[in-house]
């Protein structure tokens, strides 16, 4: 446009020279556009860069006075946001007398219009096009942002643009009917006077978006002022933008740069709380003060001893600054510590190690996050870490947040080669495990007040099932990891049972802010399941989840978010009024081109690195590399806002290559940052990928097993395990391979086939996690003992509860084989019925010992429930909990 505009001006000059009848006053290249503005005004700079020659003056009166007859005048707000542009009736009369086309911003006076005081728009209000003024490229209902908008209050008929709270991504999805709206741009005198009630020319400094819409907005306004101006060519460099263009070659040290910048951001942004301001009430979360202004130089960054803050809220003020979220979250402390230790591993920096150690000390030893009832062995919340530094009565515990504390802690501790926090890490894992229900699900979150009232045991025995990876998947990784270190089968069995139920339900999962984030959460869990139990089925689960997620990967390497009609906790807002009232996706409808770095990309990126290292499959490595390329490119670059430079925002529009999306989430929207979730996992994964390692490998030499027996006995005593699982029994089949030929009823899956040889007899309660239920179908299970042994006794533990339709089997057959193909029957029993509710051991004695390697048990249920019983005539339920082979006598008790 620069050359085009210069050519237009030259053509005008040539025209003046060749038309002899024009007055001498028009024979010089006098600018046709006169602008009243401050020298640093954004629009003025953009026009100058485009080569548009205009005359800048200091006041509205001077602009009208120096404008040529029939010329164009722009009055750009100079006192914004506090003082409206000072104009009066004489000013407008003078403009009319010279037949000027006039654009004015933030005016104090408009002829024939009652202008009120300054109105500050709501946090979630956005600009909406309401006419055909801008043509097809910016049609009615298109959405733009004017951050921190202040406007003069007035009413106007048929405005071209209004400010309102509307739902939608690029377009107001529900229109404006019934939604309060204030005029932003309108023509009181069509064709002669165009009024903006706010400062539209502040679009660079104020970070208005999206850029393409504002380019078209200004080209349209300029064309309205001077119809000879053709559109196209206005351009500027955003003050906050992606680090690299999509087609730009990355430097050789791009990863090291990103990791260094991404961790420098903790200090440069003053998120590390300093000693001198650690107790300022406005910088501590309470029931009223979560958000606040950014921290200036008077708040020097700390060294981790006093915590790290949460990050930025997705709230941009008129000057382009963003509000902070002052909460001191538990997960952010550990996640940031891990990222800092990896920075030290990759680029070297002893100070990063010191800050990381201080953050872990704060988290576990000095902060209220772990103190109080969480540090009292008699408390139901002992060992847990609070979500944030709330007053005690408001503390709650999300399993996924505690999982990220665990993951960050083990990684940081390993990189620091320290066992200092091992006891607290163990207590954290077991505190979550003992509040995880019988089927391996913990639910969304637990409340401190409920844990104090109920204790932990009811949660351990509960029948909770929550098919929601966002809340469940990552806490399972702590149980898998600890099982690998200590060999406690209880950790593995309860977790595998839950994962199986989750995967058998796939894709019918609950979802939070989108479906892709649920897939992203499961990748790490399935990768670590392969680490402890590498089976074709488990690899297939991982492959399926990743394949389905990658269907939504765009060429640039981003995963576009997706929502569904069912199962969503926080779907797109259902009305304009609902926009900004809860958590919500960045998209409004599937197909909106947004990637999510808070809920999806960050966790999927980390999980893919673990999957690639666990499997050695290049399929995962290729996806990881594509994601890395994308994330390196969209790290925030800003010479103006040091607290944003080096961060990653939550949202990114892959088509525009711009930070853009639906900002309806109440606090964690498009421009939100998080020292934990977003920043730390992206930085950490970039570093691990560069170092050719994974968190699993980093923690391979953990010494956490040493204190485990003592802590396990104290936090999860055998009496509690028996209450949920039944009495322990020792026998030679425990832990062997087992194949269940009959599908278990999904309503009563127990802990899967392995639960039949886990050494636990079910309780007399049918929903004990050890019971596997079969409705009207025969159960056949085959055990591989590993070696040929003399088999003396085989038993099947079954449940009887006639009131619930659960009856002992009609017939139980025991068979033995050497090769697993040809089986010999060694015993058949027909259990006698009874009336009491009880777990009953059936069989046990096979007669003379028979040698074999494989044991098969076939249990046939009653064909139908006998008359005189509840549900008579319906198929009978068969419940079994254990197959016992050669039981080992309990050791004699000492006198």
mmCIF file of C-alpha atoms in Angstrom, residues 547-774:
data_model
loop_
_atom_site.group_PDB
_atom_site.id
_atom_site.type_symbol
_atom_site.label_atom_id
_atom_site.label_comp_id
_atom_site.label_asym_id
_atom_site.label_seq_id
_atom_site.Cartn_x
_atom_site.Cartn_y
_atom_site.Cartn_z
ATOM 1 C CA UNK A 547 -3.931 -41.502 16.433
ATOM 2 C CA UNK A 548 -7.334 -40.002 17.147
ATOM 3 C CA UNK A 549 -5.757 -36.863 18.588
ATOM 4 C CA UNK A 550 -3.412 -36.439 15.619
ATOM 5 C CA UNK A 551 -6.376 -36.426 13.251
ATOM 6 C CA UNK A 552 -6.782 -32.864 14.478
ATOM 7 C CA UNK A 553 -3.162 -31.810 13.978
ATOM 8 C CA UNK A 554 -2.727 -29.028 11.432
ATOM 9 C CA UNK A 555 0.370 -28.833 9.188
ATOM 10 C CA UNK A 556 2.054 -26.356 11.540
ATOM 11 C CA UNK A 557 2.031 -28.967 14.324
ATOM 12 C CA UNK A 558 -0.812 -27.666 16.488
ATOM 13 C CA UNK A 559 -3.735 -29.733 17.740
ATOM 14 C CA UNK A 560 -7.008 -27.945 17.113
ATOM 15 C CA UNK A 561 -9.454 -28.232 19.974
ATOM 16 C CA UNK A 562 -12.758 -30.025 19.618
ATOM 17 C CA UNK A 563 -15.958 -30.051 21.659
ATOM 18 C CA UNK A 564 -18.840 -32.476 21.649
ATOM 19 C CA UNK A 565 -22.528 -32.448 22.351
ATOM 20 C CA UNK A 566 -22.402 -34.802 25.334
ATOM 21 C CA UNK A 567 -20.312 -35.173 28.445
ATOM 22 C CA UNK A 568 -18.824 -31.683 28.640
ATOM 23 C CA UNK A 569 -18.324 -29.984 31.994
ATOM 24 C CA UNK A 570 -17.522 -26.612 30.474
ATOM 25 C CA UNK A 571 -18.729 -26.358 26.903
ATOM 26 C CA UNK A 572 -19.070 -23.168 24.858
ATOM 27 C CA UNK A 573 -21.376 -20.601 26.479
ATOM 28 C CA UNK A 574 -25.010 -21.275 25.697
ATOM 29 C CA UNK A 575 -25.938 -17.589 25.510
ATOM 30 C CA UNK A 576 -24.400 -14.140 25.454
ATOM 31 C CA UNK A 577 -25.226 -13.771 29.140
ATOM 32 C CA UNK A 578 -23.280 -16.957 29.926
ATOM 33 C CA UNK A 579 -20.096 -15.707 28.250
ATOM 34 C CA UNK A 580 -17.427 -15.109 30.891
ATOM 35 C CA UNK A 581 -19.283 -16.797 33.741
ATOM 36 C CA UNK A 582 -17.433 -20.136 33.907
ATOM 37 C CA UNK A 583 -14.574 -22.101 32.455
ATOM 38 C CA UNK A 584 -14.998 -22.623 28.734
ATOM 39 C CA UNK A 585 -13.089 -23.649 25.591
ATOM 40 C CA UNK A 586 -11.197 -21.238 23.354
ATOM 41 C CA UNK A 587 -13.445 -22.251 20.480
ATOM 42 C CA UNK A 588 -17.169 -21.797 20.100
ATOM 43 C CA UNK A 589 -17.703 -24.544 17.538
ATOM 44 C CA UNK A 590 -15.643 -27.319 16.015
ATOM 45 C CA UNK A 591 -13.591 -25.952 13.162
ATOM 46 C CA UNK A 592 -12.542 -22.760 14.927
ATOM 47 C CA UNK A 593 -8.774 -22.745 14.311
ATOM 48 C CA UNK A 594 -7.506 -22.534 17.869
ATOM 49 C CA UNK A 595 -4.880 -24.546 19.738
ATOM 50 C CA UNK A 596 -4.895 -24.710 23.551
ATOM 51 C CA UNK A 597 -1.557 -24.546 25.401
ATOM 52 C CA UNK A 598 -3.126 -24.712 28.871
ATOM 53 C CA UNK A 599 -5.207 -27.854 28.574
ATOM 54 C CA UNK A 600 -4.105 -29.803 25.497
ATOM 55 C CA UNK A 601 -0.830 -29.007 23.731
ATOM 56 C CA UNK A 602 1.253 -28.796 26.908
ATOM 57 C CA UNK A 603 0.143 -32.144 28.337
ATOM 58 C CA UNK A 604 0.072 -33.933 24.990
ATOM 59 C CA UNK A 605 3.594 -32.670 24.263
ATOM 60 C CA UNK A 606 4.907 -34.011 27.572
ATOM 61 C CA UNK A 607 3.026 -37.293 27.152
ATOM 62 C CA UNK A 608 4.316 -37.821 23.614
ATOM 63 C CA UNK A 609 7.902 -37.510 24.799
ATOM 64 C CA UNK A 610 7.262 -40.185 27.433
ATOM 65 C CA UNK A 611 5.478 -42.358 24.850
ATOM 66 C CA UNK A 612 8.303 -42.030 22.339
ATOM 67 C CA UNK A 613 10.893 -42.989 24.960
ATOM 68 C CA UNK A 614 8.785 -45.823 26.407
ATOM 69 C CA UNK A 615 7.988 -47.487 23.081
ATOM 70 C CA UNK A 616 10.831 -46.484 20.769
ATOM 71 C CA UNK A 617 8.145 -46.045 18.114
ATOM 72 C CA UNK A 618 9.008 -43.272 15.584
ATOM 73 C CA UNK A 619 5.277 -42.612 15.221
ATOM 74 C CA UNK A 620 5.313 -40.774 18.544
ATOM 75 C CA UNK A 621 8.657 -39.107 17.920
ATOM 76 C CA UNK A 622 7.464 -37.612 14.643
ATOM 77 C CA UNK A 623 4.367 -36.165 16.308
ATOM 78 C CA UNK A 624 6.538 -34.847 19.142
ATOM 79 C CA UNK A 625 8.895 -33.115 16.725
ATOM 80 C CA UNK A 626 6.045 -31.430 14.872
ATOM 81 C CA UNK A 627 4.601 -30.148 18.145
ATOM 82 C CA UNK A 628 8.005 -28.890 19.232
ATOM 83 C CA UNK A 629 8.398 -26.904 16.022
ATOM 84 C CA UNK A 630 5.021 -25.263 16.573
ATOM 85 C CA UNK A 631 5.601 -24.469 20.250
ATOM 86 C CA UNK A 632 9.022 -22.980 19.576
ATOM 87 C CA UNK A 633 7.460 -20.629 17.038
ATOM 88 C CA UNK A 634 4.601 -19.363 19.199
ATOM 89 C CA UNK A 635 6.550 -18.481 22.332
ATOM 90 C CA UNK A 636 5.718 -14.856 23.101
ATOM 91 C CA UNK A 637 8.044 -12.153 21.821
ATOM 92 C CA UNK A 638 7.733 -8.614 23.136
ATOM 93 C CA UNK A 639 10.159 -5.747 23.378
ATOM 94 C CA UNK A 640 7.504 -3.721 25.204
ATOM 95 C CA UNK A 641 6.195 -6.084 27.880
ATOM 96 C CA UNK A 642 9.042 -7.806 29.726
ATOM 97 C CA UNK A 643 6.557 -9.784 31.823
ATOM 98 C CA UNK A 644 5.240 -11.452 28.653
ATOM 99 C CA UNK A 645 8.467 -12.012 26.717
ATOM 100 C CA UNK A 646 9.273 -15.716 26.760
ATOM 101 C CA UNK A 647 5.837 -16.882 27.926
ATOM 102 C CA UNK A 648 3.294 -19.085 26.201
ATOM 103 C CA UNK A 649 -0.305 -17.889 26.105
ATOM 104 C CA UNK A 650 -3.134 -20.344 26.368
ATOM 105 C CA UNK A 651 -4.619 -19.647 22.939
ATOM 106 C CA UNK A 652 -3.297 -19.413 19.400
ATOM 107 C CA UNK A 653 -5.130 -19.037 16.087
ATOM 108 C CA UNK A 654 -3.223 -21.179 13.576
ATOM 109 C CA UNK A 655 -4.801 -19.591 10.475
ATOM 110 C CA UNK A 656 -4.030 -16.020 11.445
ATOM 111 C CA UNK A 657 -0.788 -16.961 13.208
ATOM 112 C CA UNK A 658 -1.901 -14.781 16.094
ATOM 113 C CA UNK A 659 -2.923 -15.052 19.737
ATOM 114 C CA UNK A 660 -6.682 -15.114 19.309
ATOM 115 C CA UNK A 661 -9.764 -17.063 20.339
ATOM 116 C CA UNK A 662 -12.950 -16.927 22.354
ATOM 117 C CA UNK A 663 -11.980 -15.298 25.657
ATOM 118 C CA UNK A 664 -14.997 -16.362 27.678
ATOM 119 C CA UNK A 665 -13.121 -18.426 30.260
ATOM 120 C CA UNK A 666 -13.289 -16.502 33.525
ATOM 121 C CA UNK A 667 -9.600 -15.869 34.046
ATOM 122 C CA UNK A 668 -7.731 -18.480 32.029
ATOM 123 C CA UNK A 669 -8.712 -17.311 28.556
ATOM 124 C CA UNK A 670 -6.719 -16.770 25.374
ATOM 125 C CA UNK A 671 -4.032 -14.522 26.873
ATOM 126 C CA UNK A 672 -3.720 -16.300 30.204
ATOM 127 C CA UNK A 673 -0.328 -17.622 31.306
ATOM 128 C CA UNK A 674 0.489 -20.129 34.013
ATOM 129 C CA UNK A 675 3.906 -20.655 35.563
ATOM 130 C CA UNK A 676 2.945 -24.273 36.094
ATOM 131 C CA UNK A 677 0.619 -25.988 33.643
ATOM 132 C CA UNK A 678 1.497 -24.092 30.476
ATOM 133 C CA UNK A 679 5.003 -22.728 30.914
ATOM 134 C CA UNK A 680 6.701 -25.471 32.882
ATOM 135 C CA UNK A 681 5.553 -28.496 30.896
ATOM 136 C CA UNK A 682 6.414 -26.893 27.561
ATOM 137 C CA UNK A 683 9.850 -25.791 28.800
ATOM 138 C CA UNK A 684 10.503 -29.129 30.511
ATOM 139 C CA UNK A 685 9.547 -31.204 27.495
ATOM 140 C CA UNK A 686 11.598 -29.080 25.106
ATOM 141 C CA UNK A 687 14.587 -29.607 27.405
ATOM 142 C CA UNK A 688 14.055 -33.359 27.840
ATOM 143 C CA UNK A 689 13.597 -33.833 24.111
ATOM 144 C CA UNK A 690 16.870 -31.992 23.499
ATOM 145 C CA UNK A 691 18.612 -34.072 26.194
ATOM 146 C CA UNK A 692 17.195 -37.336 24.788
ATOM 147 C CA UNK A 693 15.556 -38.333 28.036
ATOM 148 C CA UNK A 694 12.207 -38.538 29.799
ATOM 149 C CA UNK A 695 10.877 -38.064 33.296
ATOM 150 C CA UNK A 696 10.710 -41.838 33.720
ATOM 151 C CA UNK A 697 14.409 -42.113 32.917
ATOM 152 C CA UNK A 698 15.386 -39.073 34.979
ATOM 153 C CA UNK A 699 13.821 -40.690 38.063
ATOM 154 C CA UNK A 700 15.128 -44.202 37.374
ATOM 155 C CA UNK A 701 17.474 -44.167 40.373
ATOM 156 C CA UNK A 702 14.990 -42.832 42.899
ATOM 157 C CA UNK A 703 15.654 -44.015 46.460
ATOM 158 C CA UNK A 704 12.065 -43.508 47.515
ATOM 159 C CA UNK A 705 11.559 -47.205 48.328
ATOM 160 C CA UNK A 706 13.565 -46.906 51.540
ATOM 161 C CA UNK A 707 10.956 -45.080 53.667
ATOM 162 C CA UNK A 708 7.990 -46.743 51.915
ATOM 163 C CA UNK A 709 7.229 -49.660 54.316
ATOM 164 C CA UNK A 710 6.995 -47.426 57.359
ATOM 165 C CA UNK A 711 4.893 -44.747 55.651
ATOM 166 C CA UNK A 712 2.641 -47.304 53.938
ATOM 167 C CA UNK A 713 1.947 -49.077 57.245
ATOM 168 C CA UNK A 714 1.046 -45.781 58.879
ATOM 169 C CA UNK A 715 -1.047 -44.243 56.119
ATOM 170 C CA UNK A 716 -2.663 -47.351 54.638
ATOM 171 C CA UNK A 717 -2.765 -50.081 57.304
ATOM 172 C CA UNK A 718 -3.724 -53.656 56.508
ATOM 173 C CA UNK A 719 -7.038 -53.235 58.335
ATOM 174 C CA UNK A 720 -8.090 -50.579 55.807
ATOM 175 C CA UNK A 721 -7.093 -52.784 52.899
ATOM 176 C CA UNK A 722 -9.070 -55.708 54.296
ATOM 177 C CA UNK A 723 -12.087 -53.465 54.773
ATOM 178 C CA UNK A 724 -12.099 -52.729 51.049
ATOM 179 C CA UNK A 725 -10.641 -55.875 49.519
ATOM 180 C CA UNK A 726 -11.250 -58.615 52.042
ATOM 181 C CA UNK A 727 -8.840 -60.863 53.882
ATOM 182 C CA UNK A 728 -5.434 -61.535 52.369
ATOM 183 C CA UNK A 729 -4.636 -65.070 51.290
ATOM 184 C CA UNK A 730 -1.338 -66.468 50.073
ATOM 185 C CA UNK A 731 -1.184 -69.033 47.306
ATOM 186 C CA UNK A 732 1.069 -70.060 44.425
ATOM 187 C CA UNK A 733 -1.034 -68.473 41.652
ATOM 188 C CA UNK A 734 -0.679 -64.954 43.033
ATOM 189 C CA UNK A 735 0.839 -62.653 40.442
ATOM 190 C CA UNK A 736 0.918 -65.274 37.680
ATOM 191 C CA UNK A 737 -0.500 -64.836 34.198
ATOM 192 C CA UNK A 738 -4.229 -65.206 33.771
ATOM 193 C CA UNK A 739 -6.623 -65.145 30.838
ATOM 194 C CA UNK A 740 -10.333 -64.565 31.320
ATOM 195 C CA UNK A 741 -12.288 -66.024 28.416
ATOM 196 C CA UNK A 742 -15.598 -64.606 29.565
ATOM 197 C CA UNK A 743 -16.074 -60.828 29.422
ATOM 198 C CA UNK A 744 -16.816 -59.428 32.853
ATOM 199 C CA UNK A 745 -19.940 -57.326 33.230
ATOM 200 C CA UNK A 746 -18.814 -53.673 32.933
ATOM 201 C CA UNK A 747 -20.933 -52.763 35.936
ATOM 202 C CA UNK A 748 -18.836 -54.982 38.191
ATOM 203 C CA UNK A 749 -15.387 -55.271 36.629
ATOM 204 C CA UNK A 750 -13.487 -55.648 39.906
ATOM 205 C CA UNK A 751 -9.826 -55.022 39.201
ATOM 206 C CA UNK A 752 -9.896 -57.060 36.024
ATOM 207 C CA UNK A 753 -8.741 -60.622 35.452
ATOM 208 C CA UNK A 754 -5.611 -60.028 37.550
ATOM 209 C CA UNK A 755 -7.919 -59.441 40.513
ATOM 210 C CA UNK A 756 -8.733 -63.163 40.519
ATOM 211 C CA UNK A 757 -5.173 -63.932 41.618
ATOM 212 C CA UNK A 758 -4.276 -60.814 43.631
ATOM 213 C CA UNK A 759 -4.320 -62.581 46.991
ATOM 214 C CA UNK A 760 -7.472 -60.876 48.249
ATOM 215 C CA UNK A 761 -10.775 -62.520 49.149
ATOM 216 C CA UNK A 762 -13.711 -60.227 48.574
ATOM 217 C CA UNK A 763 -15.684 -58.828 51.447
ATOM 218 C CA UNK A 764 -19.319 -59.687 51.963
ATOM 219 C CA UNK A 765 -20.221 -56.456 50.154
ATOM 220 C CA UNK A 766 -20.897 -57.001 46.445
ATOM 221 C CA UNK A 767 -19.318 -53.696 45.372
ATOM 222 C CA UNK A 768 -15.974 -54.538 46.907
ATOM 223 C CA UNK A 769 -13.337 -53.912 44.200
ATOM 224 C CA UNK A 770 -12.264 -57.554 44.241
ATOM 225 C CA UNK A 771 -15.584 -58.954 42.993
ATOM 226 C CA UNK A 772 -15.986 -59.649 39.277
ATOM 227 C CA UNK A 773 -19.625 -59.951 38.228
ATOM 228 C CA UNK A 774 -21.139 -62.153 35.482
#
